PDB file of C-alpha atoms in Angstrom:
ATOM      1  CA  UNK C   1     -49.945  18.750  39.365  1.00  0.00           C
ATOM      2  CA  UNK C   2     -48.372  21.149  36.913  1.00  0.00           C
ATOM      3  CA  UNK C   3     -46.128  23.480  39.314  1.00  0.00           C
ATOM      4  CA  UNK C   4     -42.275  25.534  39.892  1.00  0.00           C
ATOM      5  CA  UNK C   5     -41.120  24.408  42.785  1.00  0.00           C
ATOM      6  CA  UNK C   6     -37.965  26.098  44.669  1.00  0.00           C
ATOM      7  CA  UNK C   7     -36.029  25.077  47.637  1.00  0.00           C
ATOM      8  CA  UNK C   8     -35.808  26.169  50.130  1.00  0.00           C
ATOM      9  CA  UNK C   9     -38.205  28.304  50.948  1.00  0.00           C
ATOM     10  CA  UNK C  10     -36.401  30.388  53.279  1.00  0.00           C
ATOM     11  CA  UNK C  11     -32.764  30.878  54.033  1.00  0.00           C
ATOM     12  CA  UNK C  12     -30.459  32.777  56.202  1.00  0.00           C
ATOM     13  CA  UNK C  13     -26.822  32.863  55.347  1.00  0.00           C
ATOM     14  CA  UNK C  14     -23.574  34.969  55.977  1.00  0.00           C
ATOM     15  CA  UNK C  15     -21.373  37.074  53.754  1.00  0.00           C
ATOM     16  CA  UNK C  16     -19.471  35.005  51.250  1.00  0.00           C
ATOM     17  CA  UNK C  17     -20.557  31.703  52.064  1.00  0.00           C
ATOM     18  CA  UNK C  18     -21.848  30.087  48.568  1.00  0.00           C
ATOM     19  CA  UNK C  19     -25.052  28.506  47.910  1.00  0.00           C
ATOM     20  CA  UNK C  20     -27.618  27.658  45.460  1.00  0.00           C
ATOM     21  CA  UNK C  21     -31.389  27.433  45.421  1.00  0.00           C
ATOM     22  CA  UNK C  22     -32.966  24.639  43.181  1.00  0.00           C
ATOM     23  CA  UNK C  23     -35.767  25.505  40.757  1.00  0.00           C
ATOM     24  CA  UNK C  24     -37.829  22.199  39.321  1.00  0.00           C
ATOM     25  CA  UNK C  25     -40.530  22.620  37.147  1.00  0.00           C
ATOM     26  CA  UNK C  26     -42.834  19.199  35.700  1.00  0.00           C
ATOM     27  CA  UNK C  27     -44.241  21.073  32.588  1.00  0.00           C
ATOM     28  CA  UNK C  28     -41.124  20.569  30.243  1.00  0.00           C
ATOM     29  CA  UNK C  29     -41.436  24.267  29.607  1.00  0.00           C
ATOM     30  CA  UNK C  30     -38.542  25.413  27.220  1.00  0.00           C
ATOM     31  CA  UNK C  31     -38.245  28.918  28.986  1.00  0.00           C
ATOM     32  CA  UNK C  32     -36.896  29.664  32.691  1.00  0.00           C
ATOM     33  CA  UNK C  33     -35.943  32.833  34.507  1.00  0.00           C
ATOM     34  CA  UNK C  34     -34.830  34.190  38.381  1.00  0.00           C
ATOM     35  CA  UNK C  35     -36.386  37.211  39.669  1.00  0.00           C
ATOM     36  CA  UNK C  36     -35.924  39.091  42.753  1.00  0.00           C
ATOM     37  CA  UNK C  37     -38.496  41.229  45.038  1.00  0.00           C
ATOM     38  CA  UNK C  38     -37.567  44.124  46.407  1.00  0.00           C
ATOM     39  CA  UNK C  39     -40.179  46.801  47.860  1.00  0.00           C
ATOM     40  CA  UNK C  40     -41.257  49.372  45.292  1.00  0.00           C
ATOM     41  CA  UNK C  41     -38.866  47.756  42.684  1.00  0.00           C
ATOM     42  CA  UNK C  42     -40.989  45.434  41.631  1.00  0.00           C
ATOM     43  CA  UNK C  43     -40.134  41.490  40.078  1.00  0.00           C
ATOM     44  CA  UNK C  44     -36.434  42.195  38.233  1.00  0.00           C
ATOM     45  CA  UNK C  45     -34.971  39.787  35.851  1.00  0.00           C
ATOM     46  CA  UNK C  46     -31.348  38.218  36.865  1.00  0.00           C
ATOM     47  CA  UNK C  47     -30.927  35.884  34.265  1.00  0.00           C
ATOM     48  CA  UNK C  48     -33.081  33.960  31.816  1.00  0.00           C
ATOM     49  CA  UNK C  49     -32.904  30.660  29.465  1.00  0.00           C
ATOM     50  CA  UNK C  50     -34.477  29.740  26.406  1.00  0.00           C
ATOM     51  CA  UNK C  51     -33.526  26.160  26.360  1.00  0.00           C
ATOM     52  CA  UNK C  52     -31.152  23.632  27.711  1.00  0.00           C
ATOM     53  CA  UNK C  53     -27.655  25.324  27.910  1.00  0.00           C
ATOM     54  CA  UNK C  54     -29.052  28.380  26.587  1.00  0.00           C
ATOM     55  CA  UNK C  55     -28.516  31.364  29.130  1.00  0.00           C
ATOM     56  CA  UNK C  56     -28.423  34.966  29.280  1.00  0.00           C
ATOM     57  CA  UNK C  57     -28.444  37.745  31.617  1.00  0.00           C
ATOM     58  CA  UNK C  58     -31.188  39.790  32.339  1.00  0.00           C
ATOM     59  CA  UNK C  59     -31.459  43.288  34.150  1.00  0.00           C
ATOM     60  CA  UNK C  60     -29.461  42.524  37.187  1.00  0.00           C
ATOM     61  CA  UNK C  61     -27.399  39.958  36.791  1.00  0.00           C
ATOM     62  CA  UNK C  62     -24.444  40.835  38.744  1.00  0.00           C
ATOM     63  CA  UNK C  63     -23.356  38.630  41.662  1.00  0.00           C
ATOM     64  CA  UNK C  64     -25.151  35.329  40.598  1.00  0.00           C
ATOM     65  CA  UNK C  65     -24.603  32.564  38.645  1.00  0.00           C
ATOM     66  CA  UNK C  66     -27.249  30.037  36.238  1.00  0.00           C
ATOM     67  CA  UNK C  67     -26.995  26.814  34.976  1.00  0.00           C
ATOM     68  CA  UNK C  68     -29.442  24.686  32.078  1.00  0.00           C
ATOM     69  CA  UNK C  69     -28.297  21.440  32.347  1.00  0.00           C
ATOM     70  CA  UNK C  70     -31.787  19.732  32.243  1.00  0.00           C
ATOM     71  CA  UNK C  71     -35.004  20.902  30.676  1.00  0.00           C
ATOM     72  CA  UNK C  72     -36.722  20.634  34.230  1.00  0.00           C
ATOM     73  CA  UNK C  73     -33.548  22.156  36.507  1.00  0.00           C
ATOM     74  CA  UNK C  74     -32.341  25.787  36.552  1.00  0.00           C
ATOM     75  CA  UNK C  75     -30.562  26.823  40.029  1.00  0.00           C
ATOM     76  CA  UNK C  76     -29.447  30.074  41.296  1.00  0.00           C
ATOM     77  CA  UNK C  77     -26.003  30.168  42.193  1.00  0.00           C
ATOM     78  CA  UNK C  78     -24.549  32.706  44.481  1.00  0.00           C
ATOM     79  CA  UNK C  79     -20.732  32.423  44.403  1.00  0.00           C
ATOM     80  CA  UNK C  80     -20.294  34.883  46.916  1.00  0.00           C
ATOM     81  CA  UNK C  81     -23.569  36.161  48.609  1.00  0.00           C
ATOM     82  CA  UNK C  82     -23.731  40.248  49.852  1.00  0.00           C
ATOM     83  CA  UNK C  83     -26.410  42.017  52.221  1.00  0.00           C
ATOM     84  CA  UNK C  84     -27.488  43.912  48.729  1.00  0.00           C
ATOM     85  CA  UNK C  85     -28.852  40.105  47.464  1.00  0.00           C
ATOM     86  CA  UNK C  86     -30.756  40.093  50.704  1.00  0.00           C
ATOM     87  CA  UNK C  87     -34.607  39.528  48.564  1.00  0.00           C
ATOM     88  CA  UNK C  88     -37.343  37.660  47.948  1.00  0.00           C
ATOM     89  CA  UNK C  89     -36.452  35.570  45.006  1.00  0.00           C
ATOM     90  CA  UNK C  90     -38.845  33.800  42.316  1.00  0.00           C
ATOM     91  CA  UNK C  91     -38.357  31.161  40.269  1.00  0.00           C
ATOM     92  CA  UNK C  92     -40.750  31.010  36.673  1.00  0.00           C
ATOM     93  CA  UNK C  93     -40.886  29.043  33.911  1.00  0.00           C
ATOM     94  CA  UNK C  94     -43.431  29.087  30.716  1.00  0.00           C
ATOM     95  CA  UNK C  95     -43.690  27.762  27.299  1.00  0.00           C
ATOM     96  CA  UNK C  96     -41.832  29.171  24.618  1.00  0.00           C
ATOM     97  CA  UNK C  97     -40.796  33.289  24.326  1.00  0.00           C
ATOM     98  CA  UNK C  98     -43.780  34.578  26.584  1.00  0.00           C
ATOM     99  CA  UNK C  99     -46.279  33.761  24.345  1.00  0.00           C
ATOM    100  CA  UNK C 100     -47.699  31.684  26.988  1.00  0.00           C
ATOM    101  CA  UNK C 101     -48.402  32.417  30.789  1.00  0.00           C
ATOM    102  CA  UNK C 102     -45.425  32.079  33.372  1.00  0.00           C
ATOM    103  CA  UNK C 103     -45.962  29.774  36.227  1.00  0.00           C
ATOM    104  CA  UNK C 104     -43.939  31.068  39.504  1.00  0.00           C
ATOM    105  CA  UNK C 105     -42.157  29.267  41.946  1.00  0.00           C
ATOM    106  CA  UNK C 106     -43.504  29.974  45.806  1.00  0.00           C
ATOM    107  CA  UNK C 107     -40.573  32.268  46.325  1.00  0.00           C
ATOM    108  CA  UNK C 108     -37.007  31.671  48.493  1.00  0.00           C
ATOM    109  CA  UNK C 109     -36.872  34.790  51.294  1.00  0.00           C
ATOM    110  CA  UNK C 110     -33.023  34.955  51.713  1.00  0.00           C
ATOM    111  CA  UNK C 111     -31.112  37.068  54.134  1.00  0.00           C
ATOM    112  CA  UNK C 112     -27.494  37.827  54.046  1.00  0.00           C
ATOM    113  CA  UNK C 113     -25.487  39.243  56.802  1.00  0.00           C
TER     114      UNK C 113
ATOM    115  CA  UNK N   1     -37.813  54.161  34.903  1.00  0.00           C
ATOM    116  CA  UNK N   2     -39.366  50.740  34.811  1.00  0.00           C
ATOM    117  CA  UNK N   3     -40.806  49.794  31.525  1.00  0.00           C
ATOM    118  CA  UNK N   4     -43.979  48.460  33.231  1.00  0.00           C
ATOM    119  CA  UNK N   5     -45.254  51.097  35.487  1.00  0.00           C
ATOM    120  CA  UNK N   6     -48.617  50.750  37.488  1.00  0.00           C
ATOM    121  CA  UNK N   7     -51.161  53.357  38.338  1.00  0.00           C
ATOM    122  CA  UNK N   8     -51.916  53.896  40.987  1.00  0.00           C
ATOM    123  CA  UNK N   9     -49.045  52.140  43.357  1.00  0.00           C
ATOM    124  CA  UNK N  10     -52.413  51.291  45.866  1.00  0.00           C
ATOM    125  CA  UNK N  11     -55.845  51.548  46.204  1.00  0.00           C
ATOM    126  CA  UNK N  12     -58.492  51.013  48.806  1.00  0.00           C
ATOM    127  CA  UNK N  13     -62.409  50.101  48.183  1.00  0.00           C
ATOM    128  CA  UNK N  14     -65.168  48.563  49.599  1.00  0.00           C
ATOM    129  CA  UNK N  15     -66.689  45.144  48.532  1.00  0.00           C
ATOM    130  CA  UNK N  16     -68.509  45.352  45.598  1.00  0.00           C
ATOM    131  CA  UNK N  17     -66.837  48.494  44.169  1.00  0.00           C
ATOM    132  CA  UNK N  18     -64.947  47.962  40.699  1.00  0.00           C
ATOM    133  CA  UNK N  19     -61.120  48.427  40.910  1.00  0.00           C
ATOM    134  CA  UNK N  20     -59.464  49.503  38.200  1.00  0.00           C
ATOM    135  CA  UNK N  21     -55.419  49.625  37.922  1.00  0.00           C
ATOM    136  CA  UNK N  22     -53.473  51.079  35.104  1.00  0.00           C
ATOM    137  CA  UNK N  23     -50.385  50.004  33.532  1.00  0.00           C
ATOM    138  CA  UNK N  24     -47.816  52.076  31.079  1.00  0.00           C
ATOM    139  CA  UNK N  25     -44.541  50.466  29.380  1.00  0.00           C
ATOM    140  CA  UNK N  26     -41.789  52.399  26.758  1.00  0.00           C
ATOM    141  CA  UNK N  27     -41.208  49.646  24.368  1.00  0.00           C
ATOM    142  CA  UNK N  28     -42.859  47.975  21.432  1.00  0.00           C
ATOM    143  CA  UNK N  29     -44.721  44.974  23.126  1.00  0.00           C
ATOM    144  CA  UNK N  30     -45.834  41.334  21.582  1.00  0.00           C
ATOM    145  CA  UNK N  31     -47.962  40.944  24.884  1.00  0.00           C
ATOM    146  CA  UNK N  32     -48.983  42.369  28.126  1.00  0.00           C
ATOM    147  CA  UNK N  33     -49.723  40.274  31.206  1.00  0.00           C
ATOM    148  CA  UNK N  34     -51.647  40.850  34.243  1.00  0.00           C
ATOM    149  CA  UNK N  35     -50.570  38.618  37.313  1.00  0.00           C
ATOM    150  CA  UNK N  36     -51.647  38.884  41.274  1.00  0.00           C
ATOM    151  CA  UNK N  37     -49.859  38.039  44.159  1.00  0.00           C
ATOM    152  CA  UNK N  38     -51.222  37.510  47.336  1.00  0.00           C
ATOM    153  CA  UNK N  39     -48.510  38.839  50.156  1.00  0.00           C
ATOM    154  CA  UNK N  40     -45.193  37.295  49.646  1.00  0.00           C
ATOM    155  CA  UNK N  41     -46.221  34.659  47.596  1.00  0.00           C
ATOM    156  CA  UNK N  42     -45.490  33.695  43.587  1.00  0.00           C
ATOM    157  CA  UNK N  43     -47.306  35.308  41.338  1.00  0.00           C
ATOM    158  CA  UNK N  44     -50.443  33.754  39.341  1.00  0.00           C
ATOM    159  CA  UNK N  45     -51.153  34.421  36.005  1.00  0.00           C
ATOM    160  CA  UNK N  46     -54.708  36.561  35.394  1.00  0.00           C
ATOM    161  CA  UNK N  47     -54.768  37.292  31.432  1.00  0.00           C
ATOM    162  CA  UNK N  48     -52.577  37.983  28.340  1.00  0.00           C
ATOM    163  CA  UNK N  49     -53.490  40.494  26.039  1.00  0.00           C
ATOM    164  CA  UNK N  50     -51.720  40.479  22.762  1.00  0.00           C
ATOM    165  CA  UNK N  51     -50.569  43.452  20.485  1.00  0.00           C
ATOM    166  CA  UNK N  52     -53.154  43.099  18.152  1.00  0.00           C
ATOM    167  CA  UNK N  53     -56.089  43.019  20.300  1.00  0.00           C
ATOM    168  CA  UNK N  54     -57.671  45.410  22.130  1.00  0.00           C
ATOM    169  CA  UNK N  55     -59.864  44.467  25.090  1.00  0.00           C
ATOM    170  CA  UNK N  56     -60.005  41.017  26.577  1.00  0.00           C
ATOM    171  CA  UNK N  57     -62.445  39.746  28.943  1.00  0.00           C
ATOM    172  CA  UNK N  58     -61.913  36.706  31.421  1.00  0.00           C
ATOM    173  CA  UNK N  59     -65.136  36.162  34.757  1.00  0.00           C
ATOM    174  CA  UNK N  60     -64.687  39.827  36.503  1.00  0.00           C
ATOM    175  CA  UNK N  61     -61.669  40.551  35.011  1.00  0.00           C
ATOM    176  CA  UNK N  62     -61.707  43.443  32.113  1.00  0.00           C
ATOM    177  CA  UNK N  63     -58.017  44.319  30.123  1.00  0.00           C
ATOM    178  CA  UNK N  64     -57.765  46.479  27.694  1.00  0.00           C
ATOM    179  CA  UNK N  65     -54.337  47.966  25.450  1.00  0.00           C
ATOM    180  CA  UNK N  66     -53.898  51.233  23.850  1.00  0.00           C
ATOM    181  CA  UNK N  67     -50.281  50.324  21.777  1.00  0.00           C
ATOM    182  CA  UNK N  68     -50.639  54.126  20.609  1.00  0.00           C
ATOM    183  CA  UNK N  69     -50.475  55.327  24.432  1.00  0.00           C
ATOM    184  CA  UNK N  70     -48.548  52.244  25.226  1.00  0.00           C
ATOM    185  CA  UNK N  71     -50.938  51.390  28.408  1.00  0.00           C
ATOM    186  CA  UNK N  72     -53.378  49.016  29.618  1.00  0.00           C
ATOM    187  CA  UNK N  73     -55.659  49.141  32.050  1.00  0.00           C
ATOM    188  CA  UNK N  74     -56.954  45.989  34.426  1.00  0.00           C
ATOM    189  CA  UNK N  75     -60.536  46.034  36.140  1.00  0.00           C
ATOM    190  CA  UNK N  76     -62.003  44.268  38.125  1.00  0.00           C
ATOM    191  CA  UNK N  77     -65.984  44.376  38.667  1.00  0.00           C
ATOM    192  CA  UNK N  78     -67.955  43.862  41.701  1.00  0.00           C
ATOM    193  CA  UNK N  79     -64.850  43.241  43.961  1.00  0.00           C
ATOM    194  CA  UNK N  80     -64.358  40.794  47.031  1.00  0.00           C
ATOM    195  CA  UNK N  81     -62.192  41.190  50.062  1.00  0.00           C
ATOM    196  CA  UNK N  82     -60.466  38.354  48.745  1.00  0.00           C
ATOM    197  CA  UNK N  83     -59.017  40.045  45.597  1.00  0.00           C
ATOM    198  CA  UNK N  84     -56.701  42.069  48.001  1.00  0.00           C
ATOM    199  CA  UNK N  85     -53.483  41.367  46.592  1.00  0.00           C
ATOM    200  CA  UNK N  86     -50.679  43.072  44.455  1.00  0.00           C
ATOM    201  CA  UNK N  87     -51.443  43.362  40.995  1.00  0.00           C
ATOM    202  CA  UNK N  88     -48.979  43.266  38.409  1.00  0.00           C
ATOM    203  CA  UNK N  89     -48.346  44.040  34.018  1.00  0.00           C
ATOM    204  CA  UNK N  90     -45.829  42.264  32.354  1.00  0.00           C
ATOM    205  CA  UNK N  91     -44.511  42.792  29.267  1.00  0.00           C
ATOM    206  CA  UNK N  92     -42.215  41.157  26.496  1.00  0.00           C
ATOM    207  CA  UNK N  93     -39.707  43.020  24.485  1.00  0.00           C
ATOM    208  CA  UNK N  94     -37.913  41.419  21.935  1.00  0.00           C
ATOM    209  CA  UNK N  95     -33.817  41.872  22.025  1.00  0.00           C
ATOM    210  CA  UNK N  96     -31.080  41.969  20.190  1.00  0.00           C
ATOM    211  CA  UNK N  97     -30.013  38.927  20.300  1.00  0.00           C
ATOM    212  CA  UNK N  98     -33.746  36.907  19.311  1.00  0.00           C
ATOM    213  CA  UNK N  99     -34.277  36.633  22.785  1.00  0.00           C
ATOM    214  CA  UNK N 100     -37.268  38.395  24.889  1.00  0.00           C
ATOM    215  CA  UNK N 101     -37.216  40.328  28.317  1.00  0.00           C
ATOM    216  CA  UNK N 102     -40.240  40.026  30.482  1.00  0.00           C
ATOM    217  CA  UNK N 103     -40.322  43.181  32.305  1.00  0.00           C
ATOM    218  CA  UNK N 104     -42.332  43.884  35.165  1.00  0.00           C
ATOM    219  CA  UNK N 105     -43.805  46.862  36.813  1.00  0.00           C
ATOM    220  CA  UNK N 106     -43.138  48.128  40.085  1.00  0.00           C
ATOM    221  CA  UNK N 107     -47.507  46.620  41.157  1.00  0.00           C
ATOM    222  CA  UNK N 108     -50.723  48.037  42.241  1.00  0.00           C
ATOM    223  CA  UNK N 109     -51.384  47.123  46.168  1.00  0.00           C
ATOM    224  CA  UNK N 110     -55.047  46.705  46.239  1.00  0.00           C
ATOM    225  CA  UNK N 111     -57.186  46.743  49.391  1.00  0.00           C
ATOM    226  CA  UNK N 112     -60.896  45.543  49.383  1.00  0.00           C
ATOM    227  CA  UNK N 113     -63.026  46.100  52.403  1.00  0.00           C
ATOM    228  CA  UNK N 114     -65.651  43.861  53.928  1.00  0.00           C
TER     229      UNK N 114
END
């Protein structure tokens, strides 16, 4: 089954301790990006990548970390997590520049305090 | 403001009413999504709509553009209590550096009766 699949799904953490959420997808989709979900903001674009080691930011990059080692793999890092990354967080990935539908991940709900 | 902005931010109907959600952006586009969400899950993809066309059709779904107004509008005929969801246009603007930004608006909450 073609799919994004993020881990975990939910996650509670505390100031300044790192982490990362995983982002798999089986489609070998060239194009991968991180959103977060806040309420009335809408989906906002951290960062994005085109291909394997190909990265760039997007809107609101600041505080996070990417990484394209593998076609398939593209984690979130948080080096140093803050109660303003406290979101809803989606993973996508799609074929080529947009051209094509994105397929989202089922979301990681992290809290920060 | 957001490049993607829906219209309005929620609406409410009964079963069998048509719902229709609009959706203005700033930049020159090479697409426009529509995507739903049910609550707090990923999004799904609905339809893509490209520059050069001008109304697209997919089951009860109806999108159309206007690149002179820079808007589209989503409806959806003979609604269902289960299309209550958010309801979201996406769009793709090329940058500077060959790369693309898929922008999204801030959603349409939509709320269909039984």
């Amino acid at each position: 089954e073609a799919q994004v699949t993020q881990n975990p799904r939910y996650l509670i953490t505390v100031t300044g301790k790192k982490l990362t959420v995983t982002c798999s997808q089986n489609m070998n989709h060239e194009y991968m990006s991180w959103y977060r979900q806040d309420p009335g903001l809408g989906l906002r674009q951290i960062y994005y990548s085109m291909n394997v080691e190909v990265t760039d930011k997007g809107d609101v990059p600041e505080g996070y970390k990417v990484s394209r080692k593998e076609k398939r793999n593209f984690p979130l890092i948080l080096e140093s997590p803050s109660p303003n990354q406290t979101s809803l967080y989606f993973c996508a990935s799609s074929f080529f520049r947009g051209d094509t539908e994105a397929f989202f991940g089922q979301g990681t709900r992290l809290t920060v305090v | 403001s957001q490049q993607g902005e829906e219209d309005p931010q929620a609406l409410s109907i009964q079963e069998g009413e048509n719902a229709t959600m609009n959706c203005s952006y700033k930049t020159s586009i090479n697409n426009l999504q529509w995507y739903r969400q049910n609550s707090g899950r990923g999004l799904v993809h609905l339809i893509l709509i490209r520059s050069n066309e001008r109304e697209k059709h997919s089951g009860r779904l109806r999108v159309t553009l206007d690149t002179s107004k820079k808007s589209s509008s989503l409806l959806i005929t003979a609604s269902r209590a289960a299309d209550t969801a958010s309801y979201f246009c996406a769009t793709d603007a090329v940058i500077y550096t060959g790369g693309f930004k898929t922008i999204f608006g801030a959603g349409t909450r939509l709320f269909v009766k039984a």
